[in-house]
XYZ file of C-alpha atoms in Angstrom:
758
model
C 0.103 -0.163 -0.018
C 1.166 3.580 -0.530
C 1.118 4.438 3.599
C 4.736 4.162 3.052
C 4.739 7.442 1.065
C 3.733 10.496 2.087
C 1.233 12.495 0.923
C 3.409 14.955 -0.852
C 4.580 11.839 -3.349
C 1.075 11.594 -4.515
C 0.090 14.643 -5.988
C 1.394 17.800 -7.480
C 1.128 21.128 -6.563
C 2.070 24.932 -8.067
C 3.185 27.995 -7.199
C 1.176 30.024 -10.304
C -1.779 29.322 -12.468
C -1.687 27.923 -15.944
C -0.269 29.559 -18.554
C -2.340 27.945 -21.128
C -5.251 25.427 -20.733
C -2.166 22.625 -21.411
C -1.103 23.099 -17.975
C -4.633 23.069 -15.888
C -4.498 20.352 -13.432
C -6.906 17.637 -14.236
C -9.794 15.639 -12.226
C -11.795 12.891 -14.303
C -14.013 10.002 -13.386
C -14.063 7.939 -16.750
C -16.534 10.053 -18.402
C -16.936 13.613 -17.089
C -13.557 15.503 -17.354
C -12.635 18.946 -15.969
C -9.513 20.854 -16.449
C -9.065 23.471 -14.032
C -6.640 26.780 -15.226
C -6.346 28.334 -11.237
C -6.322 32.218 -11.439
C -8.165 33.014 -8.346
C -9.972 36.180 -10.079
C -10.541 34.344 -13.407
C -10.961 30.906 -12.772
C -11.624 29.190 -16.061
C -12.786 24.874 -15.449
C -12.899 22.996 -18.861
C -15.392 20.720 -19.169
C -14.844 17.782 -21.022
C -17.153 14.456 -21.848
C -15.730 11.146 -23.388
C -18.218 11.247 -26.193
C -17.937 14.454 -26.977
C -17.380 13.691 -31.279
C -18.184 16.527 -33.749
C -20.700 14.570 -36.567
C -18.573 14.415 -39.825
C -20.850 12.398 -41.728
C -18.981 9.136 -40.738
C -21.075 8.187 -37.915
C -23.001 5.830 -40.506
C -19.523 4.620 -42.572
C -19.225 1.104 -43.368
C -16.508 -0.709 -44.343
C -16.366 -0.957 -48.299
C -16.478 -4.344 -50.464
C -13.363 -5.194 -51.279
C -13.549 -9.342 -51.833
C -13.840 -9.610 -55.051
C -10.604 -7.218 -55.509
C -8.198 -9.500 -53.728
C -6.958 -12.294 -56.357
C -6.222 -9.485 -58.042
C -4.488 -7.562 -55.180
C -2.606 -10.638 -54.255
C -1.470 -11.008 -57.626
C -0.056 -7.674 -58.257
C 1.542 -7.717 -54.373
C 3.618 -11.187 -55.447
C 4.539 -9.643 -58.630
C 6.429 -6.728 -57.301
C 4.127 -4.107 -58.310
C 2.822 -2.885 -54.435
C 2.058 0.324 -55.730
C -0.424 -0.868 -57.945
C -1.303 -3.182 -55.906
C -2.002 -0.414 -52.951
C -4.043 1.556 -55.878
C -6.610 -1.080 -56.317
C -7.444 -1.576 -53.115
C -7.956 1.885 -51.919
C -9.997 2.286 -54.701
C -9.068 5.948 -54.939
C -11.179 7.017 -51.777
C -10.641 10.230 -49.908
C -8.821 9.718 -46.648
C -11.955 10.216 -44.223
C -11.222 10.595 -40.479
C -13.000 9.462 -37.498
C -15.513 12.044 -35.706
C -12.889 14.518 -33.883
C -13.168 14.568 -30.209
C -13.782 18.143 -29.027
C -13.924 19.798 -25.319
C -17.168 20.971 -24.104
C -17.326 24.168 -22.690
C -15.730 26.262 -20.033
C -17.183 27.367 -16.403
C -16.162 30.840 -15.427
C -16.135 31.962 -11.995
C -14.880 35.841 -11.848
C -14.447 37.794 -8.848
C -17.386 40.081 -8.465
C -17.480 43.735 -7.221
C -20.656 45.695 -5.257
C -23.699 44.669 -7.023
C -22.127 41.526 -8.770
C -20.703 43.441 -11.299
C -17.391 41.655 -12.368
C -14.402 43.748 -11.228
C -11.853 43.871 -13.311
C -8.851 41.422 -13.786
C -12.089 39.435 -13.759
C -13.776 37.825 -17.672
C -12.652 40.595 -19.630
C -8.996 40.833 -18.252
C -8.568 36.810 -17.234
C -4.918 36.826 -15.173
C -4.292 40.273 -15.804
C -4.546 40.851 -11.473
C -1.566 40.215 -9.418
C -1.572 37.209 -7.641
C -2.839 37.480 -3.619
C -0.554 36.568 -1.153
C 0.005 32.361 -0.441
C -1.242 31.136 -4.161
C -1.037 27.373 -4.522
C -2.992 25.380 -6.870
C -2.991 21.794 -6.193
C -4.168 18.329 -7.549
C -4.362 15.088 -5.067
C -3.934 11.838 -7.120
C -5.378 10.035 -4.021
C -8.661 11.445 -4.036
C -8.514 13.518 -7.431
C -9.498 16.607 -5.690
C -7.709 19.803 -7.347
C -7.751 22.608 -5.210
C -6.566 26.676 -5.563
C -6.280 28.708 -2.594
C -4.802 31.554 -1.207
C -5.260 34.226 1.441
C -8.683 34.924 2.309
C -10.088 32.285 -0.483
C -10.206 28.414 -1.904
C -12.049 26.345 -4.377
C -11.935 22.556 -4.380
C -13.238 20.332 -7.109
C -13.286 16.745 -8.557
C -15.431 14.687 -10.898
C -17.247 12.070 -8.761
C -16.814 8.402 -9.709
C -19.518 7.375 -7.418
C -22.738 9.931 -8.467
C -21.336 10.950 -11.981
C -20.913 14.706 -11.298
C -18.540 17.710 -11.688
C -18.691 18.805 -8.049
C -17.093 22.847 -7.092
C -16.895 24.091 -3.754
C -16.500 27.809 -3.703
C -15.036 29.904 -0.760
C -13.383 32.693 -2.442
C -15.675 35.707 -1.877
C -18.164 37.388 -3.653
C -17.784 35.962 -7.469
C -20.036 35.576 -10.295
C -20.435 31.952 -12.121
C -21.074 31.736 -16.372
C -20.794 28.816 -18.995
C -19.495 29.733 -22.187
C -18.726 28.003 -25.397
C -15.815 30.545 -26.363
C -12.638 28.067 -26.506
C -9.804 28.103 -28.932
C -10.606 27.201 -32.427
C -14.557 26.375 -32.456
C -16.104 25.702 -35.570
C -18.444 28.736 -36.613
C -20.812 26.525 -37.330
C -20.664 24.716 -33.515
C -23.204 27.335 -31.855
C -24.073 27.620 -28.003
C -26.596 29.115 -26.194
C -26.802 29.604 -22.410
C -29.175 30.685 -19.735
C -29.183 31.055 -15.689
C -32.568 30.259 -14.082
C -34.399 29.511 -11.351
C -36.922 26.803 -10.872
C -38.520 26.504 -7.466
C -35.988 27.309 -5.195
C -33.106 26.304 -6.882
C -30.876 28.044 -9.254
C -29.327 26.734 -12.217
C -27.148 27.532 -14.948
C -27.351 25.642 -18.488
C -25.461 25.737 -22.134
C -26.449 24.179 -25.084
C -23.858 23.337 -27.783
C -25.008 22.648 -31.420
C -23.880 20.976 -33.764
C -24.019 21.372 -37.735
C -26.428 19.411 -39.821
C -24.008 17.172 -41.155
C -25.566 13.992 -39.401
C -25.443 12.066 -36.277
C -25.770 13.640 -32.594
C -27.748 17.404 -32.767
C -25.966 18.761 -29.707
C -25.110 18.176 -26.270
C -26.340 19.918 -22.907
C -24.454 20.745 -19.447
C -26.779 21.603 -16.486
C -25.067 22.794 -12.802
C -27.270 23.520 -9.707
C -25.786 26.062 -7.335
C -26.735 26.352 -3.669
C -25.677 28.689 -1.222
C -26.535 32.447 -1.117
C -26.755 32.632 -4.821
C -29.343 35.003 -7.297
C -29.705 34.801 -11.354
C -27.837 37.887 -12.822
C -28.742 37.786 -16.021
C -27.113 34.901 -17.941
C -25.058 34.045 -15.079
C -24.968 33.953 -10.955
C -24.169 36.146 -8.871
C -22.544 34.282 -5.398
C -22.134 35.285 -2.206
C -20.036 33.343 0.461
C -19.294 29.977 0.278
C -21.240 27.978 -2.214
C -21.661 24.225 -4.159
C -21.720 23.646 -7.702
C -23.110 20.050 -9.060
C -22.724 19.688 -12.540
C -24.026 17.114 -14.898
C -23.814 16.728 -18.927
C -25.903 14.813 -21.162
C -24.033 13.079 -23.788
C -24.746 14.250 -27.739
C -28.180 12.610 -28.662
C -31.330 13.119 -30.592
C -34.339 15.969 -29.577
C -36.008 16.562 -27.465
C -33.792 18.181 -24.544
C -33.271 16.166 -21.297
C -32.905 19.205 -19.195
C -35.948 18.414 -16.819
C -34.367 14.825 -16.221
C -30.866 16.473 -15.293
C -32.757 18.949 -13.068
C -34.314 16.051 -11.124
C -30.738 14.056 -10.775
C -28.938 17.035 -9.837
C -31.421 17.373 -7.198
C -31.544 14.352 -6.052
C -27.432 13.717 -5.778
C -26.608 16.740 -4.628
C -28.103 17.324 -1.187
C -24.923 15.557 0.699
C -23.055 18.356 0.290
C -19.014 18.653 -0.752
C -17.555 16.556 2.038
C -19.856 13.700 1.905
C -19.797 13.629 -2.052
C -15.998 13.740 -1.812
C -15.957 10.975 0.072
C -18.071 9.002 -1.516
C -15.867 9.129 -4.580
C -12.663 8.568 -2.943
C -14.444 5.646 -1.497
C -14.236 4.076 -4.979
C -11.071 6.171 -6.278
C -8.697 5.654 -3.720
C -8.640 1.894 -3.678
C -7.885 1.738 -7.394
C -5.398 4.453 -7.577
C -3.724 2.848 -3.791
C -2.865 -0.637 -5.421
C 0.584 0.406 -6.435
C 3.174 2.833 -5.832
C 6.875 3.702 -6.604
C 9.389 4.578 -4.001
C 12.235 5.801 -5.395
C 14.245 6.950 -2.495
C 13.741 11.103 -3.243
C 15.168 13.130 -0.199
C 12.249 14.566 1.528
C 12.770 17.908 0.044
C 12.826 16.760 -2.929
C 9.087 15.476 -2.669
C 7.868 18.983 -1.184
C 9.424 20.939 -4.602
C 6.729 22.141 -6.654
C 6.036 20.463 -10.246
C 7.847 23.005 -12.098
C 11.076 22.953 -10.054
C 10.739 19.134 -10.653
C 10.651 19.979 -14.612
C 13.218 22.104 -14.016
C 15.694 19.617 -12.199
C 15.274 17.367 -14.925
C 15.727 19.651 -17.689
C 19.091 20.601 -16.205
C 20.544 17.482 -16.544
C 18.163 15.691 -19.802
C 20.182 12.307 -19.720
C 19.720 11.376 -16.658
C 16.701 10.337 -14.872
C 15.840 12.689 -11.980
C 13.977 10.471 -9.419
C 11.851 12.758 -7.715
C 9.914 13.490 -11.618
C 10.199 10.073 -12.254
C 8.419 8.787 -8.889
C 5.992 11.608 -9.455
C 5.264 10.448 -13.166
C 4.433 6.737 -12.095
C 2.168 7.974 -9.421
C 0.789 10.965 -11.988
C 0.682 8.607 -15.191
C -1.373 6.085 -12.962
C -3.923 8.753 -11.631
C -4.764 9.881 -15.119
C -4.936 6.631 -16.660
C -7.510 5.735 -13.869
C -9.390 9.042 -14.443
C -9.852 8.614 -17.562
C -11.112 5.260 -17.741
C -14.913 4.223 -17.288
C -17.143 3.950 -20.112
C -14.312 4.480 -22.748
C -10.592 3.567 -21.915
C -8.376 6.695 -22.706
C -8.260 8.424 -25.812
C -4.691 10.040 -27.856
C -5.689 13.063 -25.369
C -6.953 10.757 -22.537
C -10.164 12.993 -21.716
C -9.059 16.432 -21.698
C -8.894 19.010 -24.541
C -9.232 22.531 -24.165
C -9.332 23.356 -27.954
C -11.171 22.446 -31.140
C -7.791 20.988 -32.698
C -7.312 17.450 -31.565
C -4.556 16.228 -33.210
C -5.547 12.974 -35.275
C -9.332 13.490 -34.187
C -7.996 12.703 -30.537
C -9.679 9.321 -31.258
C -8.303 5.991 -30.101
C -5.568 4.958 -32.389
C -5.268 1.483 -32.373
C -2.689 0.208 -34.293
C -0.280 1.740 -31.537
C -1.228 4.211 -29.060
C -4.083 2.692 -27.821
C -2.130 -0.134 -26.417
C 0.781 1.458 -25.175
C -1.381 3.852 -23.459
C -2.555 0.293 -21.514
C 0.956 -0.994 -21.000
C 0.481 -0.848 -17.450
C -2.972 -1.579 -17.077
C -2.703 -5.359 -16.133
C 0.462 -5.253 -14.411
C -0.150 -2.017 -12.229
C -3.373 -3.538 -10.726
C -5.850 -1.175 -12.479
C -8.390 -3.468 -13.550
C -10.644 -0.598 -13.716
C -8.700 0.378 -16.606
C -9.129 -2.865 -18.103
C -13.070 -2.940 -17.921
C -13.442 0.228 -19.646
C -11.508 -1.095 -22.204
C -13.475 -4.128 -22.514
C -16.192 -1.846 -22.998
C -14.798 -0.348 -26.006
C -14.059 -3.677 -27.240
C -17.310 -5.451 -26.766
C -18.989 -2.800 -28.140
C -17.705 -3.149 -31.462
C -17.209 -6.954 -32.001
C -19.836 -7.212 -34.629
C -18.270 -4.052 -36.332
C -15.325 -6.089 -36.551
C -16.881 -9.566 -37.811
C -18.734 -6.923 -40.671
C -15.192 -5.651 -41.731
C -13.600 -9.271 -42.308
C -16.767 -10.204 -44.508
C -16.671 -7.182 -46.450
C -13.290 -6.939 -47.199
C -11.707 -10.274 -47.270
C -15.077 -12.134 -47.352
C -13.907 -13.939 -44.200
C -15.291 -15.264 -41.087
C -13.890 -13.743 -37.681
C -12.707 -9.889 -36.831
C -11.000 -7.248 -38.877
C -10.216 -4.150 -36.209
C -9.527 -1.363 -37.925
C -6.970 0.810 -36.744
C -8.831 4.182 -35.840
C -12.290 4.172 -33.854
C -13.909 7.534 -32.703
C -15.431 5.440 -29.930
C -18.956 5.260 -31.306
C -18.460 2.338 -33.874
C -15.489 -0.228 -35.161
C -16.447 -0.097 -38.883
C -12.989 0.559 -40.942
C -13.024 2.949 -43.751
C -9.816 5.146 -42.937
C -8.370 4.511 -45.673
C -7.083 5.302 -49.338
C -4.671 4.647 -52.095
C -1.272 5.209 -49.757
C -2.661 4.085 -46.559
C -3.576 0.599 -47.100
C -5.314 -0.256 -43.787
C -7.555 -2.412 -45.073
C -4.623 -4.641 -45.379
C -3.717 -4.338 -41.230
C -4.477 -7.759 -40.680
C -3.582 -8.365 -36.979
C -5.659 -6.045 -35.232
C -7.834 -8.157 -33.634
C -5.423 -10.382 -32.125
C -2.863 -7.032 -30.872
C -6.232 -5.727 -29.682
C -7.401 -8.329 -27.962
C -4.231 -9.306 -26.325
C -5.010 -6.414 -23.604
C -8.429 -8.622 -22.218
C -6.615 -12.040 -22.302
C -3.360 -10.289 -19.997
C -6.076 -9.762 -18.038
C -7.156 -13.379 -17.569
C -3.498 -14.256 -17.331
C -3.172 -11.712 -14.459
C -6.218 -12.170 -12.747
C -7.664 -15.887 -13.040
C -10.906 -14.260 -14.284
C -12.445 -16.059 -16.787
C -12.834 -15.439 -20.085
C -16.156 -15.597 -20.693
C -17.278 -14.431 -24.487
C -13.011 -13.264 -25.141
C -12.627 -17.057 -25.744
C -15.227 -16.884 -28.512
C -13.647 -13.666 -29.895
C -9.853 -15.118 -29.614
C -11.547 -18.227 -31.311
C -12.582 -15.846 -34.194
C -9.378 -13.950 -34.327
C -7.922 -17.503 -35.560
C -10.866 -18.171 -38.032
C -10.551 -15.092 -39.507
C -6.068 -16.023 -40.573
C -7.733 -19.366 -41.337
C -9.889 -17.456 -44.351
C -7.362 -14.962 -45.324
C -3.965 -17.094 -45.578
C -5.012 -18.589 -48.691
C -1.934 -18.149 -50.597
C 1.004 -21.032 -50.647
C 4.624 -20.693 -51.578
C 5.893 -23.894 -53.338
C 7.017 -25.412 -50.417
C 3.703 -25.184 -48.677
C 4.484 -22.117 -46.729
C 1.792 -19.741 -46.120
C 2.094 -16.383 -47.530
C 0.486 -13.198 -46.168
C -0.601 -10.796 -48.683
C -1.672 -8.467 -48.668
C 0.277 -7.189 -45.527
C 0.702 -4.044 -43.735
C 3.322 -2.959 -40.808
C 1.520 0.012 -39.474
C 2.413 2.789 -40.363
C 5.230 1.871 -42.655
C 6.118 -0.353 -46.023
C 9.371 -1.074 -47.965
C 11.393 1.248 -49.937
C 10.921 1.311 -53.433
C 13.426 2.469 -55.927
C 13.596 5.636 -55.569
C 13.698 5.281 -51.518
C 9.947 5.758 -50.440
C 7.790 3.734 -48.555
C 5.218 2.041 -50.352
C 2.653 0.364 -47.669
C 1.355 -2.507 -48.970
C 3.739 -5.160 -49.051
C 3.914 -9.148 -48.264
C 4.893 -10.740 -44.629
C 5.053 -8.308 -42.344
C 6.665 -9.706 -39.161
C 3.690 -8.255 -37.037
C 1.095 -10.544 -39.000
C 3.326 -13.433 -39.011
C 3.608 -13.227 -34.934
C -0.282 -12.073 -34.581
C -1.252 -15.134 -37.160
C 0.707 -17.472 -34.684
C -0.307 -16.370 -31.426
C -4.139 -16.092 -32.777
C -3.876 -19.809 -33.439
C -2.239 -20.724 -30.762
C -4.009 -19.076 -28.253
C -7.798 -20.327 -30.114
C -6.403 -24.008 -29.526
C -5.341 -22.748 -25.873
C -8.775 -21.864 -24.945
C -10.967 -24.492 -26.678
C -8.241 -27.429 -25.649
C -8.110 -28.889 -29.254
C -5.330 -28.437 -31.724
C -7.751 -27.573 -34.624
C -5.364 -24.967 -35.709
C -1.878 -26.439 -34.875
C -1.625 -27.374 -38.623
C -2.069 -23.859 -40.084
C 0.597 -22.150 -37.235
C 2.808 -24.889 -38.803
C 2.714 -23.671 -42.038
C 3.304 -20.204 -40.926
C 6.555 -18.233 -42.548
C 9.367 -18.205 -39.975
C 10.653 -14.902 -38.536
C 13.348 -13.438 -41.036
C 17.086 -12.136 -39.703
C 18.549 -9.984 -41.950
C 21.811 -9.300 -43.877
C 22.478 -7.052 -40.650
C 21.721 -9.573 -38.191
C 18.262 -7.572 -37.480
C 14.630 -8.783 -37.333
C 12.924 -8.090 -40.412
C 10.137 -6.053 -40.622
C 8.932 -8.199 -43.641
C 9.907 -11.887 -43.774
C 9.892 -11.407 -47.814
C 13.711 -11.353 -49.645
C 14.754 -7.832 -51.332
C 12.873 -5.445 -48.718
C 14.577 -2.647 -47.815
C 12.612 -0.866 -44.493
C 12.441 2.871 -43.680
C 14.780 2.828 -40.734
C 13.645 6.109 -39.712
C 10.072 5.695 -38.656
C 8.769 5.945 -35.047
C 6.745 2.745 -35.698
C 8.256 -0.657 -34.409
C 5.635 -3.155 -35.312
C 7.907 -6.417 -36.260
C 8.666 -6.221 -32.179
C 5.549 -7.431 -31.726
C 6.369 -10.965 -30.738
C 9.160 -9.334 -27.955
C 6.356 -6.989 -26.343
C 3.831 -7.546 -25.650
C 3.719 -11.501 -26.946
C 7.168 -12.439 -25.108
C 7.773 -15.133 -27.787
C 10.952 -13.812 -28.772
C 12.769 -13.290 -25.777
C 16.663 -14.457 -24.106
C 15.422 -17.549 -22.806
C 13.729 -19.409 -25.444
C 14.724 -17.873 -27.847
C 18.480 -16.419 -27.796
C 19.036 -15.929 -31.124
C 15.888 -13.856 -32.574
C 16.052 -12.102 -29.003
C 19.610 -10.746 -30.489
C 17.981 -9.916 -33.589
C 15.258 -8.138 -32.311
C 17.818 -5.822 -30.190
C 20.030 -5.564 -33.672
C 16.472 -4.239 -35.303
C 15.653 -1.989 -32.212
C 19.406 -0.673 -32.120
C 19.330 0.157 -35.923
C 16.127 2.109 -35.873
C 15.757 5.957 -36.065
C 13.608 7.980 -33.936
C 11.805 10.276 -36.582
C 10.203 12.811 -34.777
C 11.082 11.145 -31.521
C 7.038 10.838 -30.642
C 6.360 10.056 -26.986
C 4.801 6.474 -27.957
C 7.785 5.384 -30.541
C 10.305 5.605 -27.927
C 8.309 4.473 -25.097
C 7.359 1.083 -27.423
C 11.043 0.969 -27.884
C 11.284 0.956 -24.087
C 8.972 -1.619 -23.302
C 10.660 -3.860 -26.042
C 13.750 -3.076 -24.122
C 12.943 -4.281 -21.072
C 11.359 -7.360 -22.785
C 15.187 -8.133 -23.971
C 16.549 -7.215 -20.511
C 18.233 -4.553 -22.036
C 18.042 -1.934 -19.041
C 20.548 0.849 -20.629
C 18.621 1.019 -23.823
C 15.348 1.297 -22.149
C 16.901 3.630 -20.415
C 18.454 5.450 -23.181
C 14.570 5.577 -24.603
C 13.029 6.656 -21.621
C 15.336 9.787 -21.476
C 14.636 10.931 -24.754
C 10.912 11.437 -22.757
C 12.690 12.819 -19.703
C 15.094 15.031 -21.434
C 12.687 16.588 -24.305
C 10.873 19.029 -22.712
C 7.587 16.209 -23.087
C 5.626 17.028 -19.840
C 2.873 20.078 -19.185
C 2.528 21.280 -15.496
C -0.161 19.308 -14.722
C 2.318 16.176 -15.836
C 0.183 15.016 -18.925
C 2.486 14.911 -21.697
C 3.088 15.328 -25.553
C 3.471 13.836 -28.594
C 6.699 15.303 -29.425
C 9.352 17.396 -27.853
C 8.695 21.034 -26.488
C 5.355 20.273 -25.684
C 4.137 19.999 -29.053
C 0.588 19.247 -29.390
C -1.526 17.505 -26.399
C -1.288 13.755 -25.812
C -1.577 11.135 -23.239
C 0.611 8.205 -24.792
C 3.943 9.411 -22.583
C 1.866 9.943 -19.496
C 0.441 7.029 -19.152
C 2.523 4.522 -20.881
C 5.934 5.515 -18.580
C 4.458 3.493 -15.345
C 3.621 0.110 -17.292
C 7.666 0.889 -18.851
C 9.167 1.411 -15.259
C 7.095 -1.604 -14.043
C 8.458 -3.772 -16.659
C 12.260 -3.170 -16.373
C 11.438 -3.870 -12.671
C 9.706 -7.238 -12.945
C 8.146 -9.441 -15.604
C 6.252 -12.065 -15.540
C 4.565 -15.087 -17.381
C 2.584 -18.101 -15.556
C 4.985 -19.826 -13.920
C 7.726 -17.489 -13.600
C 8.399 -14.017 -12.118
C 11.963 -12.276 -12.602
C 13.053 -9.603 -10.313
C 15.039 -6.451 -12.054
C 15.047 -8.055 -15.346
C 16.093 -4.453 -16.876
C 16.998 -1.580 -14.238
C 16.719 1.801 -15.438
C 20.119 3.585 -15.372
C 20.010 6.187 -12.408
C 17.225 4.237 -10.548
C 19.616 2.484 -8.251
C 17.350 1.882 -5.431
C 13.836 1.796 -4.317
C 10.831 0.008 -3.196
C 8.073 -0.721 -6.034
C 4.379 -2.130 -4.372
C 1.334 -3.869 -5.694
C 2.713 -5.021 -9.273
C 0.806 -7.823 -10.228
C 2.171 -10.224 -12.753
C 0.583 -12.629 -15.663
C 0.094 -15.973 -13.466
C -1.911 -14.656 -10.445
C 0.908 -13.310 -8.419
C 1.034 -10.052 -6.438
C 4.746 -8.722 -6.027
C 3.532 -6.975 -2.735
C 6.527 -5.489 -2.478
C 10.107 -5.131 -4.359
C 13.035 -3.733 -2.420
C 16.111 -2.804 -4.356
C 19.242 -1.468 -3.734
C 23.440 -1.950 -5.192
C 23.735 -4.772 -2.924
C 20.431 -7.442 -2.441
C 16.874 -7.520 -4.113
C 13.878 -8.612 -1.701
C 10.451 -9.322 -2.231
C 6.862 -10.240 -0.668
C 5.208 -12.420 -3.362
C 1.291 -13.336 -2.612
C -0.950 -15.613 -4.532
C -4.282 -16.424 -4.571
C -4.485 -20.222 -5.490
C -1.414 -22.818 -4.275
C 1.404 -22.902 -7.382
C 5.023 -23.564 -7.965
C 7.020 -20.696 -9.549
C 10.764 -19.628 -10.379
C 11.661 -16.663 -8.908
C 14.966 -14.756 -10.617
C 17.227 -12.073 -9.967
C 20.483 -10.795 -11.173
C 21.687 -13.367 -8.383
C 20.237 -16.189 -9.537
C 16.675 -18.357 -9.666
C 14.901 -20.028 -6.637
C 11.955 -22.673 -7.113
C 8.931 -21.111 -4.312
C 6.182 -22.905 -3.547
C 3.666 -20.049 -2.711
C 0.795 -21.268 -0.566
C -2.996 -19.569 -1.398
C -2.964 -16.727 1.100
C 0.445 -16.408 2.698
C 3.138 -14.055 1.608
C 6.414 -15.220 0.902
C 9.753 -13.136 1.666
C 12.788 -13.758 -0.651
C 16.064 -12.028 -0.396
C 18.403 -12.360 -3.247
C 22.070 -11.289 -2.842
C 25.787 -11.868 -3.904
C 25.923 -14.634 -1.155
C 22.012 -16.034 -1.151
C 19.633 -17.317 -3.901
C 16.642 -16.480 -2.000
C 15.008 -17.995 1.156
């Protein structure tokens, strides 16, 4: 548990308001999210909803019917005419994007003068007034509460996981509260209307957003109930003294507006008061957050530093991890991942956005980013995140079946490379981006759910059927054989790159992508495992072997003559290393060495967060802590964290993006504990500069919890617990030991230069 760490390790504070929405402090319940900018005189709280996506005509998009083209596509690809094959598959289509995630609106809290008028430095001059004495803003990761305080005033807020409310407590003297849709980049054809009104004894603020008539949803609504000494002031509410504000949002839908239902729900849920509402929320949030923690032996004075100073100290020595920041990023990442997961898993921006220009539509990019964000969910004891992910997958499996039938005339599941969360139909493709040829998606996306089963031991349920369908898809699609009977995977696509043509440009459609081979091998083996049969064994035995190129590197395509683009952010061909673990130093040492060679040769392109942390995860699986550390340093040392400790996609805080923030805890856990059923390896790839510490609460594949792992320069100590009797091998840098675990009885192990464990 986290009791061994002081409260300061489980939160952040700042001595200045957010300079922009990207630095806003964050809270969320997996459905609603708030971004608190923290200006005492002119507070702005941006309100988000996981389902707020701007209609663009793709709500009813369906996969194209392409199965009749596949014989010719295959013929062209095998003849080396890959660009022609890609054009035939793409059909000259325009690249259509998912519906873009967008912010909802902002709550405004402005200082009021006599009679309720807004003071200078309020709405019109936000941020202009000098900060009052004692200013401080903070986020408590253990409760999800964001606090802005100063001499004579305070505001507190959180988003309740228990009651489905945004909750704010205002103790800031007189103020005027309103709602606005005036956020950066708002399209001209998105309209807002606001109102303040009294209904009986209750005072409400309402905002409605109206979408353009493109199709799909017509708009959305937010409604706030204010209690205390409050009165309607035009389209805002004047507040004197302490007040409570509770808010609900209605997801986009069809008419009529549901204002009356929202009013009634707010009346029922709000009388408890702020403290009781916070306690109800914390009873759900805190136990999940508290299951795991990381203590890097940070001096107490450094744990008390404001977030800006933590970031500044890392920037002063960018090549070495600053333990105080790394420790805080571990906790912040778990907090943000949990807070962004509920009705859906985290988007590219988690659950938060302050402007209408989300990169890549702020969607769920499923060919890399989503799984990378989830890297620490199962092994970091956050089943709530896995459950949110299961909701997304379960809602779209029928769409994956339609994709497989329409595009390949096949049974089984074909997943898209991206989704806005509203459906899973594959339509994002054109001549140069052959996402219809991205075959491994179902296996890749089902893996976190299968890993959840391995970690928890929970029954597979309907997942067993989906895993079998993933195998059936490959059985129907793998129709081409070489002269020796080996299956040829065609068309094939290693997202988001391809072999270079004669002019050195990538042509994406190809043959025998390594990720496809790995996914087929895993899908067929897993289907046999969950059904207790060998139905798929013969086909699995005909899959092509992985190819090692003339440089000694694992090739991205198991096909002769291809040259890879080595300056690319994706490393899809290392799927058999992470997360599958098929290639590993124990069982396949030669292939593991080839995979490491491939990792070293790969360039960084634009130093994207997901690219660097994907590399770090692979390096950890290969037990190369130095290489994992080099890739983590690319994140820590390139100014990629905002003052909320949300991250950016590129160096210099370019493009608000949750990949690094959410994935980093998974990288740290993988560097300290690796597991598979029957084996737990301690310190497989410790990162340079993190020479001692304590990890608590990591959960292992095989139903083992590492209640505590402590390490320093001379020893490793661990306490393991299993809910069932089992025998396993525990490894450390000092050797291996066989351990008998009895259900519910922790076992203590000590490793060092003179002992193999006890």
